[in-house]
Amino acid sequence: MSDSTTAPSWTEPTAPSPTLGLVDDLLRNHGAVFDRIDAAEDPGGLARSLVTIIAVSAGLFGAALGAYRGGLQIAFSAVKLPLALLLTAALITPAFAALKAAALGRLDARRDGAVMLASLAAASLVMSATAPVVLLAGSWGVSYHGTILLVVLCCAVGGGFGLLLFARAATRGGGAARFSIALAVGLVFCAVGSQMSWTLRPFLVRPRTAQAPFIRDVEGSFLEAVDMSIDSARGRYRRPEAPLPDVGSAGEATP
Amino acid sequence: MKRMPLLLALGGPAALGLWLATRVDFVGFAQGALGLPLAVLATALISAPALYIAAAVARAAPSPGVVVAGIARSLDDAGLVVLGLLPAVLFLGATARSGKVALLVGLLALGGAMTYGLRLAFTRLFTTVEARVRVLPVFGAWAVVTLGIGATMIRSFVEGLQ
């Protein structure tokens, strides 16, 4: 029982959760994030917090994508979207570390990995904030292709925010070729990220699809699909006709 | 970061060449492991003297020893970047339907790494603002020609195997 001269215990400020504090810093205090990475007091704990943020926020956005079709697709997309981001980070962090090591003469893979995870965590948080928009589009019956474009826009907004954090981190503190490093990593991320998303598709599935697979068969790469589309736009077709919606998922190149 | 000169310069392209040998039908293991490093080394040997001469005419050249060391260092940097890009290249090549796409991705990675190495060489060889301003057009032209020579050597290597 609390004394009348002291405030009740439920009004006492409690120490914020480290992960929630990190969420707040990722959204509005990038300097604090960089300081925490550079201090390296608990690199394992920081990495776990960032991976948790990515898993939860990208999972929420993925669930919103899956909700367009409903059913198992909600769980499939909630699992695949964080996986796509984390696998992409794993593939491009060595390139980032090598580019910086070549310019600075020292390897700091721990810090570079933390910067990569922080960038993706920031992007995931902003993407998850757009999940209600995707859910609203589904409930209003927006067309499949219209929803695709909306999803692309949501990813662009989130990705842009993550890119901003990454660019600040990569160009921080001066050093040779820092803008070249940021540009090179951005290009590699675009290539690997698009192919990773292509490999793990589908995320958004047409509601009338009878049975959506967890992952489609490998039908070529994202670049090959773009090449095919360019040929098609020029009137050079590689198959007699496009697959019909009711034929099934094989051969249907949908995201 | 102390390292043996040219170990990364040859090791990076050799690792990339070995990967291409597993993915592209017409590239053998020995050809992949030796062809790309030899192309990189031959390009450097052909073009390095021209850089020193052109920079000297522009009155911005460091000593010949510094030029040689700088180019060797930039080749090592490029080789390190090739190794760093290997996971991404392996993924993109493995998920492509055609081996030619894997070859294209690998060669783009090599070209990008070499361009980055040239970028670092510029700042290391020409340390003052005055020298950089004076030599920039010359270095730019030399870099374009050098990359062209490298691309031609690699193209000949690939076409010779098909």
PDB file of N, CA, C and O in Angstrom, chain A residues 67-93:
ATOM      1  N   ALA A  67      -2.894 -11.755 -46.406  1.00  0.00           N
ATOM      2  CA  ALA A  67      -4.320 -11.610 -46.120  1.00  0.00           C
ATOM      3  C   ALA A  67      -5.124 -11.303 -47.375  1.00  0.00           C
ATOM      4  O   ALA A  67      -6.352 -11.461 -47.369  1.00  0.00           O
ATOM      5  N   TYR A  68      -4.482 -10.872 -48.458  1.00  0.00           N
ATOM      6  CA  TYR A  68      -5.206 -10.593 -49.714  1.00  0.00           C
ATOM      7  C   TYR A  68      -5.881 -11.871 -50.221  1.00  0.00           C
ATOM      8  O   TYR A  68      -6.986 -11.846 -50.740  1.00  0.00           O
ATOM      9  N   ARG A  69      -5.168 -12.994 -50.067  1.00  0.00           N
ATOM     10  CA  ARG A  69      -5.785 -14.272 -50.444  1.00  0.00           C
ATOM     11  C   ARG A  69      -6.408 -14.936 -49.226  1.00  0.00           C
ATOM     12  O   ARG A  69      -7.464 -15.563 -49.285  1.00  0.00           O
ATOM     13  N   GLY A  70      -5.725 -14.806 -48.078  1.00  0.00           N
ATOM     14  CA  GLY A  70      -6.225 -15.398 -46.850  1.00  0.00           C
ATOM     15  C   GLY A  70      -5.736 -16.819 -46.671  1.00  0.00           C
ATOM     16  O   GLY A  70      -5.005 -17.375 -47.481  1.00  0.00           O
ATOM     17  N   GLY A  71      -6.188 -17.409 -45.573  1.00  0.00           N
ATOM     18  CA  GLY A  71      -5.829 -18.795 -45.292  1.00  0.00           C
ATOM     19  C   GLY A  71      -4.361 -18.937 -44.952  1.00  0.00           C
ATOM     20  O   GLY A  71      -3.778 -18.093 -44.273  1.00  0.00           O
ATOM     21  N   LEU A  72      -3.758 -20.025 -45.455  1.00  0.00           N
ATOM     22  CA  LEU A  72      -2.356 -20.325 -45.146  1.00  0.00           C
ATOM     23  C   LEU A  72      -1.388 -19.279 -45.697  1.00  0.00           C
ATOM     24  O   LEU A  72      -0.271 -19.140 -45.196  1.00  0.00           O
ATOM     25  N   GLN A  73      -1.828 -18.557 -46.734  1.00  0.00           N
ATOM     26  CA  GLN A  73      -0.932 -17.583 -47.354  1.00  0.00           C
ATOM     27  C   GLN A  73      -0.511 -16.508 -46.360  1.00  0.00           C
ATOM     28  O   GLN A  73       0.564 -15.924 -46.485  1.00  0.00           O
ATOM     29  N   ILE A  74      -1.351 -16.237 -45.357  1.00  0.00           N
ATOM     30  CA  ILE A  74      -0.984 -15.254 -44.334  1.00  0.00           C
ATOM     31  C   ILE A  74       0.278 -15.708 -43.602  1.00  0.00           C
ATOM     32  O   ILE A  74       1.236 -14.944 -43.435  1.00  0.00           O
ATOM     33  N   ALA A  75       0.281 -16.970 -43.194  1.00  0.00           N
ATOM     34  CA  ALA A  75       1.455 -17.504 -42.492  1.00  0.00           C
ATOM     35  C   ALA A  75       2.648 -17.621 -43.419  1.00  0.00           C
ATOM     36  O   ALA A  75       3.791 -17.311 -43.034  1.00  0.00           O
ATOM     37  N   PHE A  76       2.408 -18.073 -44.664  1.00  0.00           N
ATOM     38  CA  PHE A  76       3.514 -18.222 -45.619  1.00  0.00           C
ATOM     39  C   PHE A  76       4.241 -16.895 -45.813  1.00  0.00           C
ATOM     40  O   PHE A  76       5.468 -16.814 -45.721  1.00  0.00           O
ATOM     41  N   SER A  77       3.483 -15.851 -46.112  1.00  0.00           N
ATOM     42  CA  SER A  77       4.109 -14.554 -46.394  1.00  0.00           C
ATOM     43  C   SER A  77       4.724 -13.952 -45.140  1.00  0.00           C
ATOM     44  O   SER A  77       5.758 -13.274 -45.222  1.00  0.00           O
ATOM     45  N   ALA A  78       4.112 -14.205 -43.969  1.00  0.00           N
ATOM     46  CA  ALA A  78       4.661 -13.679 -42.715  1.00  0.00           C
ATOM     47  C   ALA A  78       6.025 -14.293 -42.406  1.00  0.00           C
ATOM     48  O   ALA A  78       6.870 -13.667 -41.776  1.00  0.00           O
ATOM     49  N   VAL A  79       6.226 -15.525 -42.862  1.00  0.00           N
ATOM     50  CA  VAL A  79       7.518 -16.191 -42.653  1.00  0.00           C
ATOM     51  C   VAL A  79       8.509 -15.798 -43.740  1.00  0.00           C
ATOM     52  O   VAL A  79       9.688 -15.531 -43.475  1.00  0.00           O
ATOM     53  N   LYS A  80       8.042 -15.732 -44.984  1.00  0.00           N
ATOM     54  CA  LYS A  80       8.965 -15.540 -46.110  1.00  0.00           C
ATOM     55  C   LYS A  80       9.532 -14.130 -46.201  1.00  0.00           C
ATOM     56  O   LYS A  80      10.689 -13.953 -46.604  1.00  0.00           O
ATOM     57  N   LEU A  81       8.742 -13.123 -45.874  1.00  0.00           N
ATOM     58  CA  LEU A  81       9.251 -11.759 -46.062  1.00  0.00           C
ATOM     59  C   LEU A  81      10.438 -11.451 -45.140  1.00  0.00           C
ATOM     60  O   LEU A  81      11.474 -10.947 -45.623  1.00  0.00           O
ATOM     61  N   PRO A  82      10.367 -11.741 -43.828  1.00  0.00           N
ATOM     62  CA  PRO A  82      11.575 -11.543 -43.003  1.00  0.00           C
ATOM     63  C   PRO A  82      12.743 -12.405 -43.471  1.00  0.00           C
ATOM     64  O   PRO A  82      13.900 -11.968 -43.429  1.00  0.00           O
ATOM     65  N   LEU A  83      12.425 -13.612 -43.928  1.00  0.00           N
ATOM     66  CA  LEU A  83      13.486 -14.497 -44.423  1.00  0.00           C
ATOM     67  C   LEU A  83      14.186 -13.878 -45.630  1.00  0.00           C
ATOM     68  O   LEU A  83      15.424 -13.934 -45.749  1.00  0.00           O
ATOM     69  N   ALA A  84      13.397 -13.294 -46.534  1.00  0.00           N
ATOM     70  CA  ALA A  84      13.975 -12.659 -47.722  1.00  0.00           C
ATOM     71  C   ALA A  84      14.925 -11.534 -47.311  1.00  0.00           C
ATOM     72  O   ALA A  84      16.027 -11.397 -47.851  1.00  0.00           O
ATOM     73  N   LEU A  85      14.510 -10.724 -46.352  1.00  0.00           N
ATOM     74  CA  LEU A  85      15.347  -9.606 -45.914  1.00  0.00           C
ATOM     75  C   LEU A  85      16.618 -10.101 -45.229  1.00  0.00           C
ATOM     76  O   LEU A  85      17.720  -9.600 -45.499  1.00  0.00           O
ATOM     77  N   LEU A  86      16.489 -11.087 -44.350  1.00  0.00           N
ATOM     78  CA  LEU A  86      17.660 -11.545 -43.594  1.00  0.00           C
ATOM     79  C   LEU A  86      18.645 -12.291 -44.484  1.00  0.00           C
ATOM     80  O   LEU A  86      19.869 -12.137 -44.340  1.00  0.00           O
ATOM     81  N   LEU A  87      18.125 -13.086 -45.426  1.00  0.00           N
ATOM     82  CA  LEU A  87      19.034 -13.779 -46.341  1.00  0.00           C
ATOM     83  C   LEU A  87      19.748 -12.777 -47.250  1.00  0.00           C
ATOM     84  O   LEU A  87      20.939 -12.936 -47.552  1.00  0.00           O
ATOM     85  N   THR A  88      19.023 -11.746 -47.684  1.00  0.00           N
ATOM     86  CA  THR A  88      19.660 -10.705 -48.501  1.00  0.00           C
ATOM     87  C   THR A  88      20.776 -10.024 -47.711  1.00  0.00           C
ATOM     88  O   THR A  88      21.868  -9.785 -48.235  1.00  0.00           O
ATOM     89  N   ALA A  89      20.510  -9.716 -46.449  1.00  0.00           N
ATOM     90  CA  ALA A  89      21.540  -9.094 -45.608  1.00  0.00           C
ATOM     91  C   ALA A  89      22.761  -9.991 -45.486  1.00  0.00           C
ATOM     92  O   ALA A  89      23.906  -9.527 -45.555  1.00  0.00           O
ATOM     93  N   ALA A  90      22.516 -11.293 -45.328  1.00  0.00           N
ATOM     94  CA  ALA A  90      23.640 -12.230 -45.188  1.00  0.00           C
ATOM     95  C   ALA A  90      24.493 -12.269 -46.454  1.00  0.00           C
ATOM     96  O   ALA A  90      25.718 -12.442 -46.382  1.00  0.00           O
ATOM     97  N   LEU A  91      23.881 -12.091 -47.611  1.00  0.00           N
ATOM     98  CA  LEU A  91      24.621 -12.175 -48.868  1.00  0.00           C
ATOM     99  C   LEU A  91      25.379 -10.895 -49.204  1.00  0.00           C
ATOM    100  O   LEU A  91      26.419 -10.944 -49.857  1.00  0.00           O
ATOM    101  N   ILE A  92      24.861  -9.758 -48.797  1.00  0.00           N
ATOM    102  CA  ILE A  92      25.520  -8.516 -49.208  1.00  0.00           C
ATOM    103  C   ILE A  92      26.435  -7.926 -48.136  1.00  0.00           C
ATOM    104  O   ILE A  92      27.265  -7.069 -48.438  1.00  0.00           O
ATOM    105  N   THR A  93      26.310  -8.386 -46.884  1.00  0.00           N
ATOM    106  CA  THR A  93      27.215  -7.873 -45.849  1.00  0.00           C
ATOM    107  C   THR A  93      28.686  -8.164 -46.163  1.00  0.00           C
ATOM    108  O   THR A  93      29.538  -7.276 -45.942  1.00  0.00           O
TER     109      THR A  93
END
